mmCIF file of C-alpha atoms and ligand atoms in Angstrom:
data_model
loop_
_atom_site.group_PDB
_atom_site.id
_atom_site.type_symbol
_atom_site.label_atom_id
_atom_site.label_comp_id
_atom_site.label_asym_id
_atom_site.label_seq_id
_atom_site.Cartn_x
_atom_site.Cartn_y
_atom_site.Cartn_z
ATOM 1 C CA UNK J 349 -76.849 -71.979 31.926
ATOM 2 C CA UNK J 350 -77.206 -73.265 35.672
ATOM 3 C CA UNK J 351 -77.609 -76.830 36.665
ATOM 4 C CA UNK J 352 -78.218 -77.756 40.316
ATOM 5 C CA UNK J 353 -77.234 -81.385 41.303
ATOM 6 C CA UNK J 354 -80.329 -81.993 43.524
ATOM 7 C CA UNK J 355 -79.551 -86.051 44.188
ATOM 8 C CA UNK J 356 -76.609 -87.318 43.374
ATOM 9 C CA UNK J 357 -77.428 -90.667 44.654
ATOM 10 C CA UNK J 358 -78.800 -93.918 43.488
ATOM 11 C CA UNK J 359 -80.789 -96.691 44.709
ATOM 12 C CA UNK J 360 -81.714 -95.511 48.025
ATOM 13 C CA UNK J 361 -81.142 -92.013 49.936
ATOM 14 C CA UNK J 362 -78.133 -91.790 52.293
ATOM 15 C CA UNK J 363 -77.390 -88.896 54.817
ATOM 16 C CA UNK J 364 -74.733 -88.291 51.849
ATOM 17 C CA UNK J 365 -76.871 -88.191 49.106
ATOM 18 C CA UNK J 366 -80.354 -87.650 47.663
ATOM 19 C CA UNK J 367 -81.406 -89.979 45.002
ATOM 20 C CA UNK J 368 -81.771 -88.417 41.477
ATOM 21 C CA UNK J 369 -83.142 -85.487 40.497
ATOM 22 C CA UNK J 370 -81.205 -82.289 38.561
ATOM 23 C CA UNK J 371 -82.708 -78.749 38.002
ATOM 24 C CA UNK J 372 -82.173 -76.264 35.573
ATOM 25 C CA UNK J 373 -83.651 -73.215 37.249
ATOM 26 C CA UNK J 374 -83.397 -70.893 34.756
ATOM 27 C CA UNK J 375 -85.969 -72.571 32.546
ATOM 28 C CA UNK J 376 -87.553 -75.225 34.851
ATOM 29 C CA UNK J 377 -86.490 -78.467 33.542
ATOM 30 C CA UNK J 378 -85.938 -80.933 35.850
ATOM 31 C CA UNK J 379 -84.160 -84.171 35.031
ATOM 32 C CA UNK J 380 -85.499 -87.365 36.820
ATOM 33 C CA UNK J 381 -87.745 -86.980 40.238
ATOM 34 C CA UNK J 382 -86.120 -89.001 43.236
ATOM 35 C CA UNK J 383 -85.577 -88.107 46.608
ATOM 36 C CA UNK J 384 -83.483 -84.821 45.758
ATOM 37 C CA UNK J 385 -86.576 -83.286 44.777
ATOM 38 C CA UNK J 386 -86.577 -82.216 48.603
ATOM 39 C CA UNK J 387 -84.252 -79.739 47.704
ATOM 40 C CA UNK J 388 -86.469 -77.673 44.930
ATOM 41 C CA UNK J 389 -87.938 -75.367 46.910
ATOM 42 C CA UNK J 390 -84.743 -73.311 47.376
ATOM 43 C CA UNK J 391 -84.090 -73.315 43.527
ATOM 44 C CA UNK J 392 -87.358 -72.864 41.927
ATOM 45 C CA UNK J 393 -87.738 -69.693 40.201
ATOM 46 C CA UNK J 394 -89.653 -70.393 37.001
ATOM 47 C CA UNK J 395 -93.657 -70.321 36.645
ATOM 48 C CA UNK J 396 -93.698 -73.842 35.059
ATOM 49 C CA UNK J 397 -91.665 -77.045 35.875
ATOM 50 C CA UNK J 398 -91.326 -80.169 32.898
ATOM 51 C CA UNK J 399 -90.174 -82.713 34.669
ATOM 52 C CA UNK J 400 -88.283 -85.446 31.969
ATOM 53 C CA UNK J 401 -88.461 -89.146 33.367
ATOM 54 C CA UNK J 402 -85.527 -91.164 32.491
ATOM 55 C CA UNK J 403 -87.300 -94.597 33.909
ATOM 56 C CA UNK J 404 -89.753 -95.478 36.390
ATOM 57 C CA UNK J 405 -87.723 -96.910 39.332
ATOM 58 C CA UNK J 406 -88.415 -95.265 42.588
ATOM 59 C CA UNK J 407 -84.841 -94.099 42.920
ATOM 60 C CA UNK J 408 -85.814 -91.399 40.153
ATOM 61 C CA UNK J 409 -89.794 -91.226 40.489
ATOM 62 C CA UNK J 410 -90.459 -90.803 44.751
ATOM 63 C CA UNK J 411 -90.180 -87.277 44.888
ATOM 64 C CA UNK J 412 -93.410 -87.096 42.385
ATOM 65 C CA UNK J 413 -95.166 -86.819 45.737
ATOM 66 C CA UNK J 414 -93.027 -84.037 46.832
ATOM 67 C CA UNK J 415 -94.346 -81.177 44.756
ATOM 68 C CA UNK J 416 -97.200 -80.042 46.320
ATOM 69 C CA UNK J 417 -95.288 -79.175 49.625
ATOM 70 C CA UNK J 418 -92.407 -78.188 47.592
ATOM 71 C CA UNK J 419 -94.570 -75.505 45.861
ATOM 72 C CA UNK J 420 -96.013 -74.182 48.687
ATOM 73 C CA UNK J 421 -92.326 -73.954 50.608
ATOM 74 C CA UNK J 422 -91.127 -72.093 47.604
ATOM 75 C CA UNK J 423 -94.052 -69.869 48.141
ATOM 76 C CA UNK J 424 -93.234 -69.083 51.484
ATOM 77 C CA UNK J 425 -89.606 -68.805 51.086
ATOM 78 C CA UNK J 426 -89.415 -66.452 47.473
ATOM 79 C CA UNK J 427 -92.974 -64.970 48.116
ATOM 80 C CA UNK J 428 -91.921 -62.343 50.708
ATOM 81 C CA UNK J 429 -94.861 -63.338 53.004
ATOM 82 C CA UNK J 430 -95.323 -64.272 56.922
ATOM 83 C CA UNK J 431 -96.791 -67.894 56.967
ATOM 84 C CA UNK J 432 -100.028 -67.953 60.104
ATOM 85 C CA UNK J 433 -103.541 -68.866 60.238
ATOM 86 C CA UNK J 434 -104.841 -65.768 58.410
ATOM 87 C CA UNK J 435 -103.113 -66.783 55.005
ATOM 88 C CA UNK J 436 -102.747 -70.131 55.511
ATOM 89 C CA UNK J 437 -105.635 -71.104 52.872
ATOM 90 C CA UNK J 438 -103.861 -68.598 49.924
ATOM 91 C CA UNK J 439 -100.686 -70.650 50.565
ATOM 92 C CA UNK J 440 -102.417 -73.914 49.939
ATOM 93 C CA UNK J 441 -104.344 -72.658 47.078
ATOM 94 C CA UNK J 442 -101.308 -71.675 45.064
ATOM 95 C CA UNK J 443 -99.548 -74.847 45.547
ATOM 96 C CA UNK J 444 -102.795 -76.398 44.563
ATOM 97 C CA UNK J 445 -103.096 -74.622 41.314
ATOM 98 C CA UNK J 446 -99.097 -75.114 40.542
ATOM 99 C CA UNK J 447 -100.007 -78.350 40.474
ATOM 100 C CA UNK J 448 -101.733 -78.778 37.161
ATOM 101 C CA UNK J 449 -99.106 -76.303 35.726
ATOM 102 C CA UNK J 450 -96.645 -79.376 36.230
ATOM 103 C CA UNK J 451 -95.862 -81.617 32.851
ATOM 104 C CA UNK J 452 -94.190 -84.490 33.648
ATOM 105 C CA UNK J 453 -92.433 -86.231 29.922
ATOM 106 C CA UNK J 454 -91.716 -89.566 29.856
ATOM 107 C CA UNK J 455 -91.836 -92.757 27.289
ATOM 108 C CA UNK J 456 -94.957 -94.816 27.006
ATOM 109 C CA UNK J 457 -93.381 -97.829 29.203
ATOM 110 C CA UNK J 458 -92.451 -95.264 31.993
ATOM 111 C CA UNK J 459 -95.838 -93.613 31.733
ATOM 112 C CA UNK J 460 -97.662 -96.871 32.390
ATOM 113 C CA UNK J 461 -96.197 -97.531 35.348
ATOM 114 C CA UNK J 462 -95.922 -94.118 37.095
ATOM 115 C CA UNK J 463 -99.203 -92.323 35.620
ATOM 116 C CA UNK J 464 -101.812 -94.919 37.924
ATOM 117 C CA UNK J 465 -99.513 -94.339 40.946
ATOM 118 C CA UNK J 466 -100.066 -90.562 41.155
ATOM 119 C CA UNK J 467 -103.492 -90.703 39.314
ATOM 120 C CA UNK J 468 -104.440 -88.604 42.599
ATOM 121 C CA UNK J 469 -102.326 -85.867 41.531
ATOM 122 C CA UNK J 470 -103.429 -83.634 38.614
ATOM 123 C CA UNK J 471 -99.924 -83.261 36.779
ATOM 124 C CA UNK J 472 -100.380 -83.212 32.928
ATOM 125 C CA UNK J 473 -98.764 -86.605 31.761
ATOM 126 C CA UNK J 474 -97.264 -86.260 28.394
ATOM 127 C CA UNK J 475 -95.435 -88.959 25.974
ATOM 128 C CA UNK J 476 -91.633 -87.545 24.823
ATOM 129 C CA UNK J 477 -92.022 -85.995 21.470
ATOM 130 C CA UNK J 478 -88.918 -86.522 19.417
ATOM 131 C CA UNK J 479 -88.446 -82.540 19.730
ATOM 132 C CA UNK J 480 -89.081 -81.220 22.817
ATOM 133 C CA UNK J 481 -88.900 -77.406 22.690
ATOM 134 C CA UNK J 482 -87.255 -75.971 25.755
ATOM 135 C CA UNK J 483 -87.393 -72.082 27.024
ATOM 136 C CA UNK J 484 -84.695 -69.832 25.885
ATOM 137 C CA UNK J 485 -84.368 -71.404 22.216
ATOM 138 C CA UNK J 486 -83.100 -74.686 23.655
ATOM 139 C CA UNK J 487 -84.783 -78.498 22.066
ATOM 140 C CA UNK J 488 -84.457 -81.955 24.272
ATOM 141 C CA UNK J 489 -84.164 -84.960 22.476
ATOM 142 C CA UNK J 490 -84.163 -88.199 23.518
ATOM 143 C CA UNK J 491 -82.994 -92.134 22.812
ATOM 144 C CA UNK J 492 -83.000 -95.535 24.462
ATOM 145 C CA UNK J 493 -80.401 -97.386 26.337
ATOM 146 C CA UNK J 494 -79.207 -100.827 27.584
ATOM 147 C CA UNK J 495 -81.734 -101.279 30.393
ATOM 148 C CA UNK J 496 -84.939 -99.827 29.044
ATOM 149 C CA UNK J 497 -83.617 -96.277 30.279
ATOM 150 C CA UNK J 498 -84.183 -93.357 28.491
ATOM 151 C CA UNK J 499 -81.104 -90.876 27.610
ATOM 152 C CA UNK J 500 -81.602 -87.219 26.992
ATOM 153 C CA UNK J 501 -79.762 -84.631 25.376
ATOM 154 C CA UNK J 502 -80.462 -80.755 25.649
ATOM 155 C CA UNK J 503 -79.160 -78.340 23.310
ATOM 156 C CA UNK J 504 -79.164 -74.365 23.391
ATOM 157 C CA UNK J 505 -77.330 -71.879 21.248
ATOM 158 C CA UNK J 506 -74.123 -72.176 23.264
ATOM 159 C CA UNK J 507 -75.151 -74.507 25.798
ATOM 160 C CA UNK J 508 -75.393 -78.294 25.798
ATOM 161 C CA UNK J 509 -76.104 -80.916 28.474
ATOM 162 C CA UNK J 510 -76.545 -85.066 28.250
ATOM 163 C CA UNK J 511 -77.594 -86.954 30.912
ATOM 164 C CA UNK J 512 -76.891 -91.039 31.266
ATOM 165 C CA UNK J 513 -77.907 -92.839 34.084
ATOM 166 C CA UNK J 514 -78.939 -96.803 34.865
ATOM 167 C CA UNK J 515 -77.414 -98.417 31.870
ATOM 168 C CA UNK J 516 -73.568 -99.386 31.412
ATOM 169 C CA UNK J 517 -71.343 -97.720 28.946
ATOM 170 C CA UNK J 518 -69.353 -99.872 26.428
ATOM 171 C CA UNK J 519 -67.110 -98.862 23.487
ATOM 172 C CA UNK J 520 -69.802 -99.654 20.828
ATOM 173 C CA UNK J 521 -73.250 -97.945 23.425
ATOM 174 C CA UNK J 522 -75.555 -96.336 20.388
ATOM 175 C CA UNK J 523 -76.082 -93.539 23.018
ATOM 176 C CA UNK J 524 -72.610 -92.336 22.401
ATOM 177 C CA UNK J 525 -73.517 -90.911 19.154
ATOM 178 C CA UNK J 526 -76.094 -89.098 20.206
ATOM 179 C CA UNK J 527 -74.274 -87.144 23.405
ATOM 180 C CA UNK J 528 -71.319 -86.428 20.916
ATOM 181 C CA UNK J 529 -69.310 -83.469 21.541
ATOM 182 C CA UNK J 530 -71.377 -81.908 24.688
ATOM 183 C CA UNK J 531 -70.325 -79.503 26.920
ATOM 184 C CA UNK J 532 -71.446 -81.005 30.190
ATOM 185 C CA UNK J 533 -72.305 -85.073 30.583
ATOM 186 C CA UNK J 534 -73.836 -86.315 33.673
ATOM 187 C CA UNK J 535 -73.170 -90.000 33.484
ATOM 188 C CA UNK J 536 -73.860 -92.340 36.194
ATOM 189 C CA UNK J 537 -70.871 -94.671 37.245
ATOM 190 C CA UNK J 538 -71.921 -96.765 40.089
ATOM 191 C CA UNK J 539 -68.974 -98.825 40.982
ATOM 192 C CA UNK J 540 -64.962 -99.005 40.806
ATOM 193 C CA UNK J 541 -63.289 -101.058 37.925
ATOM 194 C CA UNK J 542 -62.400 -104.386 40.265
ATOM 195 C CA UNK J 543 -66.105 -104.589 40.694
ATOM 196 C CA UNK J 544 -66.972 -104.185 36.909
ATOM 197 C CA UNK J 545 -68.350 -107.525 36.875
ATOM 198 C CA UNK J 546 -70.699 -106.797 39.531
ATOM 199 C CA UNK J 547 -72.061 -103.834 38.142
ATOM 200 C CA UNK J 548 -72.566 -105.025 34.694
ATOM 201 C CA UNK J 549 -74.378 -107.898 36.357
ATOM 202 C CA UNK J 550 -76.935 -104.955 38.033
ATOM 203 C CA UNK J 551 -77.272 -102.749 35.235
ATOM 204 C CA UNK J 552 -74.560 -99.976 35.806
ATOM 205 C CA UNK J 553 -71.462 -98.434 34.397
ATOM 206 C CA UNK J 554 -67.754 -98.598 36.320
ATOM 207 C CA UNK J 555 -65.462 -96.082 36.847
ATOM 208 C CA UNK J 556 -63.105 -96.628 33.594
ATOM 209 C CA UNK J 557 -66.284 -97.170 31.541
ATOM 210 C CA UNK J 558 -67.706 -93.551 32.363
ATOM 211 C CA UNK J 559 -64.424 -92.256 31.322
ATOM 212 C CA UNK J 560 -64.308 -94.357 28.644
ATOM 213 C CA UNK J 561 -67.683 -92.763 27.147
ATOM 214 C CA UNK J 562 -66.949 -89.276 27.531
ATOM 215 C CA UNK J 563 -63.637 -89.744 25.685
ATOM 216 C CA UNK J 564 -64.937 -91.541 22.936
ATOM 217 C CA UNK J 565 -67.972 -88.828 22.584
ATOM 218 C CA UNK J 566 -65.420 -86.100 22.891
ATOM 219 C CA UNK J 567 -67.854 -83.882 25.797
ATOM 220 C CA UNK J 568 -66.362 -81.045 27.331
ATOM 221 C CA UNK J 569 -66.742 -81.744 30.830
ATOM 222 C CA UNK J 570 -67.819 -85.067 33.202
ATOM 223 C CA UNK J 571 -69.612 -85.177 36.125
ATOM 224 C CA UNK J 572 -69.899 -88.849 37.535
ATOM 225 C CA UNK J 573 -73.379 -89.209 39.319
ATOM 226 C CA UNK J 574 -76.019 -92.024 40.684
ATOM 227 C CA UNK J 575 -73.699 -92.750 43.668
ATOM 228 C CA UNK J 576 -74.171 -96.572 45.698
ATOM 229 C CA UNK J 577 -75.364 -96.301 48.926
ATOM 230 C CA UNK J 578 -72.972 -99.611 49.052
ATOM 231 C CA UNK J 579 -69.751 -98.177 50.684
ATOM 232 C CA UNK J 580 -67.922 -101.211 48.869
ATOM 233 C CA UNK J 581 -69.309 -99.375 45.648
ATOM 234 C CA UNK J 582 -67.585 -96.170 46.133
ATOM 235 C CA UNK J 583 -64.822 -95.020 43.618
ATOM 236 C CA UNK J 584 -63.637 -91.476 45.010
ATOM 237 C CA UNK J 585 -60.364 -93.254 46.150
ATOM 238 C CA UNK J 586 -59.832 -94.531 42.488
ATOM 239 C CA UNK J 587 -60.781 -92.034 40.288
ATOM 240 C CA UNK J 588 -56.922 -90.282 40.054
ATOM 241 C CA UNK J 589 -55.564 -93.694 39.119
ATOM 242 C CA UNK J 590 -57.966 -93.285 35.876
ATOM 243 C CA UNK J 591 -58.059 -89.335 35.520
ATOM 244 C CA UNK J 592 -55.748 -90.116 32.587
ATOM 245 C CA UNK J 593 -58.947 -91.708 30.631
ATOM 246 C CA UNK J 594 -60.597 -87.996 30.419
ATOM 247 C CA UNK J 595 -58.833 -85.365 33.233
ATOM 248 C CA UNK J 596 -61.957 -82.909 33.591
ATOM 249 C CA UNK J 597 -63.786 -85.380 35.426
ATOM 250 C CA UNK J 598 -65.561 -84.568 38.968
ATOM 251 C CA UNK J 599 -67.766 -86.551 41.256
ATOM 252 C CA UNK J 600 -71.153 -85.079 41.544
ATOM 253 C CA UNK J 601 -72.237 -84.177 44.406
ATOM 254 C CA UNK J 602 -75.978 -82.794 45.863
ATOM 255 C CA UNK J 603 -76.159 -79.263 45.560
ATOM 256 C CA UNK J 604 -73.395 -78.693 43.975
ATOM 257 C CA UNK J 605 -74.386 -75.950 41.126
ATOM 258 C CA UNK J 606 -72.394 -76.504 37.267
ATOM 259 C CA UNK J 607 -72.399 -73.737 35.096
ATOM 260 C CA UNK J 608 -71.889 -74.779 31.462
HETATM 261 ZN ZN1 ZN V 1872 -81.308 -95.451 39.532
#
């Protein structure tokens, strides 16, 4: 199973780094909807797209607006045709009617905020079920976290994914339990250990913390995500004095493309 890193930021965009959004383009599930939803067009392959809403922040909601043009430049780039004035209109009316084909999941709190916002666009809004069949046999479950921010986990016969962002990680987090033993974890991490204080203060894990979590849930494989656009916040420089917490740890990066 493919998953491309589409923002890797948080916060705000940076020439560095989208803000989040993730894509599985082999069954069109997208994880989050910030300013990395730019990059969908390239990846989109799959008739439908459920988009799953971890929170309603702008750092993982602004690309909402993005879809119709991003529907209509996956058109043009997969659909094999010239783009000019004679076909212009059959262009615009398939992005139009991809539109309604979109099913965007999120808790009720979420919902309330970001339904009215886009009430312009005809997505299908729809309040997480605690089962959420996915395509290919696959179910996405999901739980609450320090901060009001939903955490999902997505399990397929062979294949299993958990993704963490905006809250902090401590020893005793209930969302460890539930991202036990996975084979990739996207967990945010949003500043290095010195500045722990700091980034407990605004909501966010540190560097050791991250670790911390996918060692004590036993997943496969970490990829640290959610990025400050605060160069005092970065932790690349840190990370191999930690490595020792859990050693298959990367940075994420936009774009880059995990298969797990
Ligand atoms: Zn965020």
């Amino acid at each position: 199973m493919k998953l491309v890193l589409l923002g890797t930021g948080g916060f705000l965009p940076t020439d560095a780094a989208q803000t989040a959004c993730y894509f599985l383009p082999e069954v069109g599930v997208m994880l989050d909807a910030g300013s990395g939803t730019y990059h969908l067009p390239k990846y989109l392959q799959y008739p439908e797209l459920d988009i799953y809403l971890s929170h309603a922040h702008g750092d993982h909601t602004s690309g909402l607006v993005y879809l119709f043009a991003s529907y209509l430049t996956a058109d043009y780039l997969h659909g094999g045709e010239t783009l000019d004035a004679d076909n212009i209109s059959g262009f615009v009316q398939r992005a139009n009617e991809a539109l309604p084909r979109t099913r965007i999941h999120a808790d009720e709190k979420t919902l309330a905020f970001v339904q009215p916002i886009h009430a312009y666009l005809p997505y299908q809004w729809l309040p997480l079920q605690a089962q959420e069949p996915l395509p290919n046999g696959g179910v996405l479950t999901h739980f609450m976290m320090e901060c009001e921010t939903v955490g999902y986990r997505l399990d397929w016969p062979g294949h299993s994914l958990a993704y963490i962002t905006d809250t902090i990680a401590r020893p005793d987090s209930a969302y460890l339990e539930h991202i036990r033993g996975v084979d990739l974890l996207l967990h945010e991490c949003n500043g290095p250990d010195h500045l722990s204080v700091l980034t407990e203060h605004i909501g966010h894990s540190h560097l050791s913390s991250a670790l911390e979590a996918a060692a004590q849930a036993q997943v496969k494989r970490l990829v640290l995500i959610h990025s400050s656009p605060i160069e005092s916040l970065g932790y690349s420089t840190n990370l191999e004095a930690v490595r020792s917490i859990f050693p298959n740890v990367e940075i994420g990066y936009d774009k880059m493309e995990i298969d797990f």
